mmCIF file of C-alpha atoms in Angstrom:
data_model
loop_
_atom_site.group_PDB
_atom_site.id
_atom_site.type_symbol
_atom_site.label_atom_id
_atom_site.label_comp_id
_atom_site.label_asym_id
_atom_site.label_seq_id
_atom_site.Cartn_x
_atom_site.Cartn_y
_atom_site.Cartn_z
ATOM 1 C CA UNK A 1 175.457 128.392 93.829
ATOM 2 C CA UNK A 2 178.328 125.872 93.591
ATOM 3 C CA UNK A 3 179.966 124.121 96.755
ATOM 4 C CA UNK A 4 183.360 122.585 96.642
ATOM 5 C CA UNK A 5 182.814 119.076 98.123
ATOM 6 C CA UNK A 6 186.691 118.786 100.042
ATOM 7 C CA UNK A 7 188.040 121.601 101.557
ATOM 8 C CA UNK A 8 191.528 119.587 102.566
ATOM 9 C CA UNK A 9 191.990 118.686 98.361
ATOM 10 C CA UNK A 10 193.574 121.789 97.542
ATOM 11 C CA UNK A 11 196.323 121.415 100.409
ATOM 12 C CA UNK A 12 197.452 117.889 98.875
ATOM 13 C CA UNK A 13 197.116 118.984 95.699
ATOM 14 C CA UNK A 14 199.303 122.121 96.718
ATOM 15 C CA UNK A 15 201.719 119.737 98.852
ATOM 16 C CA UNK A 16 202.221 116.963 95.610
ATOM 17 C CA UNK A 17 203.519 120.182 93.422
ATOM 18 C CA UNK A 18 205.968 120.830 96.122
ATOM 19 C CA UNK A 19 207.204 117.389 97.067
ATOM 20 C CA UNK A 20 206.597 116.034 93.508
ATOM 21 C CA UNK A 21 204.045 113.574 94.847
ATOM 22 C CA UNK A 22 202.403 110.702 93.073
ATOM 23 C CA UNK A 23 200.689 110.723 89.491
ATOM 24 C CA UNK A 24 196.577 110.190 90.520
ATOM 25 C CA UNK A 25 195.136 107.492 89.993
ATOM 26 C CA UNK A 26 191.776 105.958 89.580
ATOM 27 C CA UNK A 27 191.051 105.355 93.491
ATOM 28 C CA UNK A 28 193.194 108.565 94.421
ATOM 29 C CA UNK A 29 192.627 111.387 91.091
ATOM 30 C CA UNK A 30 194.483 114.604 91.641
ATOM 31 C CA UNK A 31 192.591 117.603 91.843
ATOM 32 C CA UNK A 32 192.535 119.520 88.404
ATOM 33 C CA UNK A 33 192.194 123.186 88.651
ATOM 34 C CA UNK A 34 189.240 125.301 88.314
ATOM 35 C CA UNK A 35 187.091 128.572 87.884
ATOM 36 C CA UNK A 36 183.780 129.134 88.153
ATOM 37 C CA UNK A 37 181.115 132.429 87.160
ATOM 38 C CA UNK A 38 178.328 133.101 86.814
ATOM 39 C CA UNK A 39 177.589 134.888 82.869
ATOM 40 C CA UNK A 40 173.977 136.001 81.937
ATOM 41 C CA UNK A 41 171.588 133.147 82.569
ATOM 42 C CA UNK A 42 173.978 130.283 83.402
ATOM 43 C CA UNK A 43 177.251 128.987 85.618
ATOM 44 C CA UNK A 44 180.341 128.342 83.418
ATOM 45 C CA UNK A 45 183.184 125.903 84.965
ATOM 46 C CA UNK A 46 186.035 126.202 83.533
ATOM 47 C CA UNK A 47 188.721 123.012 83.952
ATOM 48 C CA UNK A 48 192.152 123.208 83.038
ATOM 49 C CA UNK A 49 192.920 119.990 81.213
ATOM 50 C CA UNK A 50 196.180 120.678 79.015
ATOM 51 C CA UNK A 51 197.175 117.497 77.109
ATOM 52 C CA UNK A 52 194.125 115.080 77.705
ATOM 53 C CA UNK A 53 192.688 113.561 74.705
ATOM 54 C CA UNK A 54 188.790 114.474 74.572
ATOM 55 C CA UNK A 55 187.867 111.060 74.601
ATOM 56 C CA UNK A 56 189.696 110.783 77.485
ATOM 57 C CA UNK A 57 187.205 112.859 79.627
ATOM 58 C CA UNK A 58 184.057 111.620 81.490
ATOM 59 C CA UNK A 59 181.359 113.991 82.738
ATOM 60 C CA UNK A 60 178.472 113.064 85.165
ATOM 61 C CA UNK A 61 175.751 114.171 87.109
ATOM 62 C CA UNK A 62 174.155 112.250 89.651
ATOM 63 C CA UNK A 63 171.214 114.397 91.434
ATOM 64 C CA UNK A 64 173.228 117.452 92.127
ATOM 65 C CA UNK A 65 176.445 116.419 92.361
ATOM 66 C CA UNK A 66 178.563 117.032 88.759
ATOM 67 C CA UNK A 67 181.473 115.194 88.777
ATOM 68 C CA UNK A 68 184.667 115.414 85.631
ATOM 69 C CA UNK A 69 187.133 112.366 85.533
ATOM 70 C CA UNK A 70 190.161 112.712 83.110
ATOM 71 C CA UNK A 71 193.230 110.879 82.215
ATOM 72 C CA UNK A 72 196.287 112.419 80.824
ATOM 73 C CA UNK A 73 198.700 109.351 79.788
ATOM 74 C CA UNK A 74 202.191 109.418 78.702
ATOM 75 C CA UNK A 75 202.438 110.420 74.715
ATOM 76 C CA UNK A 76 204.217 107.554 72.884
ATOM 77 C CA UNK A 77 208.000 108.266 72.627
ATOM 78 C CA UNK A 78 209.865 106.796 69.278
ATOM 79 C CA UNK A 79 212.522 104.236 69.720
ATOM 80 C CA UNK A 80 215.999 106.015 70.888
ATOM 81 C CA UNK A 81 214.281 108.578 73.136
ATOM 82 C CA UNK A 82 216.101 109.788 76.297
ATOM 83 C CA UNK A 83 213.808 111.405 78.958
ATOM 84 C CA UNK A 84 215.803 114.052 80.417
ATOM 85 C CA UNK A 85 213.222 115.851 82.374
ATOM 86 C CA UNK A 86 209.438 114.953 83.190
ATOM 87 C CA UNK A 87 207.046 117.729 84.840
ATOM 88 C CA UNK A 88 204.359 117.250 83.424
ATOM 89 C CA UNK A 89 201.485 115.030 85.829
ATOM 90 C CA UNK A 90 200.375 112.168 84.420
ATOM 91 C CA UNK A 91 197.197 110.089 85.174
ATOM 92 C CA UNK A 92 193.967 110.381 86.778
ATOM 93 C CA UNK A 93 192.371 113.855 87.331
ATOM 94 C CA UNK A 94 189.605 114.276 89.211
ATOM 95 C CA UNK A 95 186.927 117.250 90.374
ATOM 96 C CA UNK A 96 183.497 116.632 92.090
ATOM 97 C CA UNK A 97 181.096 119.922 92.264
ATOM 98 C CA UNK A 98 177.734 120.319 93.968
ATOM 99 C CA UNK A 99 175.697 122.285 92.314
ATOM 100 C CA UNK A 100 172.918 124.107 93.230
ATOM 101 C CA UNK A 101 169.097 123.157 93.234
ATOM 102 C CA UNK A 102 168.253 126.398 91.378
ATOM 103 C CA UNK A 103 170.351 124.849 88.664
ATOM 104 C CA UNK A 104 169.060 122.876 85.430
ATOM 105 C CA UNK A 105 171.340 119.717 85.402
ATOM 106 C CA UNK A 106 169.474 118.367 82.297
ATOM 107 C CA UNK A 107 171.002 121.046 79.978
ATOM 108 C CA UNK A 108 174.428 121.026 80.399
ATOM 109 C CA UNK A 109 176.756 121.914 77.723
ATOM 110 C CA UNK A 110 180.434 121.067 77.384
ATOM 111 C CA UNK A 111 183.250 122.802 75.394
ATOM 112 C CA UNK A 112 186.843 121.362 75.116
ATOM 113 C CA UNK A 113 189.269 123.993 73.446
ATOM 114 C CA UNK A 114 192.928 124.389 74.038
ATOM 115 C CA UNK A 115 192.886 122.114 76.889
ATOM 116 C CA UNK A 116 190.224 123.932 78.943
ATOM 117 C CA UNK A 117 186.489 122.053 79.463
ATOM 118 C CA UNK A 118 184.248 124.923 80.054
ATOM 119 C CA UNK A 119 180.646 123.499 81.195
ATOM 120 C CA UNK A 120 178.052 126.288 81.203
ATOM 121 C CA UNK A 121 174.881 124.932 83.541
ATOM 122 C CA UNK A 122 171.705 127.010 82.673
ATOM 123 C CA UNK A 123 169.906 128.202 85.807
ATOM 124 C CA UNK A 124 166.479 126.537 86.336
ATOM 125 C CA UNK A 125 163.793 128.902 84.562
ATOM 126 C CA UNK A 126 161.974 128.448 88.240
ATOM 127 C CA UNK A 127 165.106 129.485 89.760
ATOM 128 C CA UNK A 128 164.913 133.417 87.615
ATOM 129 C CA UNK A 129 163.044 136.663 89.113
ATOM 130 C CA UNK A 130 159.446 137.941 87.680
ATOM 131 C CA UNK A 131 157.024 139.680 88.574
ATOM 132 C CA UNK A 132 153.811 139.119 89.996
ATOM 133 C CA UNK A 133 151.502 141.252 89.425
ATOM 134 C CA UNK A 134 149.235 142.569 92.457
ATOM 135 C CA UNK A 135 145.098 142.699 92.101
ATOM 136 C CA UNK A 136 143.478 145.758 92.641
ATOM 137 C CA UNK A 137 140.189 146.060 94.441
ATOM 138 C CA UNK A 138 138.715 147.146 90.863
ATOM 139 C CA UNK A 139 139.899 144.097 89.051
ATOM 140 C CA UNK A 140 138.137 141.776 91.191
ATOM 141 C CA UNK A 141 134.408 140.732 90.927
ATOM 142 C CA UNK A 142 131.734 140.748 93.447
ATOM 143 C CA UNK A 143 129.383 137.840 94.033
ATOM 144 C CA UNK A 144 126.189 138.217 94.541
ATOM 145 C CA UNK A 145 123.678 136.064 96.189
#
């Protein structure tokens, strides 16, 4: 049901960690990572976030195509601070998902708790088995004429 859009983004995002690469930015977001189930009746994506201020995240969906934009900035140091080590990425996050048709974009929910977005997408009621139920010869009526 869901389709990752860039099959090369994990490899850079994989090489920056090793080489310490660049923060993203807005024309280049790093990847942010991600799981993604299915539970009951709906999808549930879960995005690790740690550290970004809620206001700081934007969620979209254009057609099929759900896409979560986050910025994690540097937390204000008081005057005297010394950095002596900094690990922790900083800046633009970025994660574009195609979701399936069977899917009902217009009722997406969002969650942000202890720096994980969970996003539960509620499959399409057209999209869920029933049953159809067969006519036997003596529930149909003759015409006569």
């Amino acid at each position: 049901m869901l389709m990752r859009t860039d099959p090369f983004r994990e490899f850079d995002r994989i090489a920056q960690q090793l080489l310490g690469g660049p923060t993203g930015t807005w024309s280049r977001p790093s990847a942010m990572p991600m799981d993604a189930y299915r539970e009951g009746d709906s999808y549930v994506i879960a995005l690790d976030l740690p550290g970004v201020d809620p206001e700081a995240i934007d969620i979209d969906v254009e057609r099929n195509m759900l896409t979560v934009r986050a910025e994690r900035r540097p937390a204000p140091k008081a005057e005297g601070v010394q950095m002596e080590l900094s690990e922790r990425p900083l800046g633009v996050f970025s994660r574009q998902v195609m979701l399936a048709d069977t899917l009902d974009t217009e009722h997406i929910t969002a969650d942000y708790e202890a720096g994980v977005l969970t996003l539960r997408v509620p499959i399409a009621e057209r999209a869920k088995p029933r049953k159809i139920s067969i006519a036997g010869a003596s529930d149909r009526k003759e015409i006569s004429g």
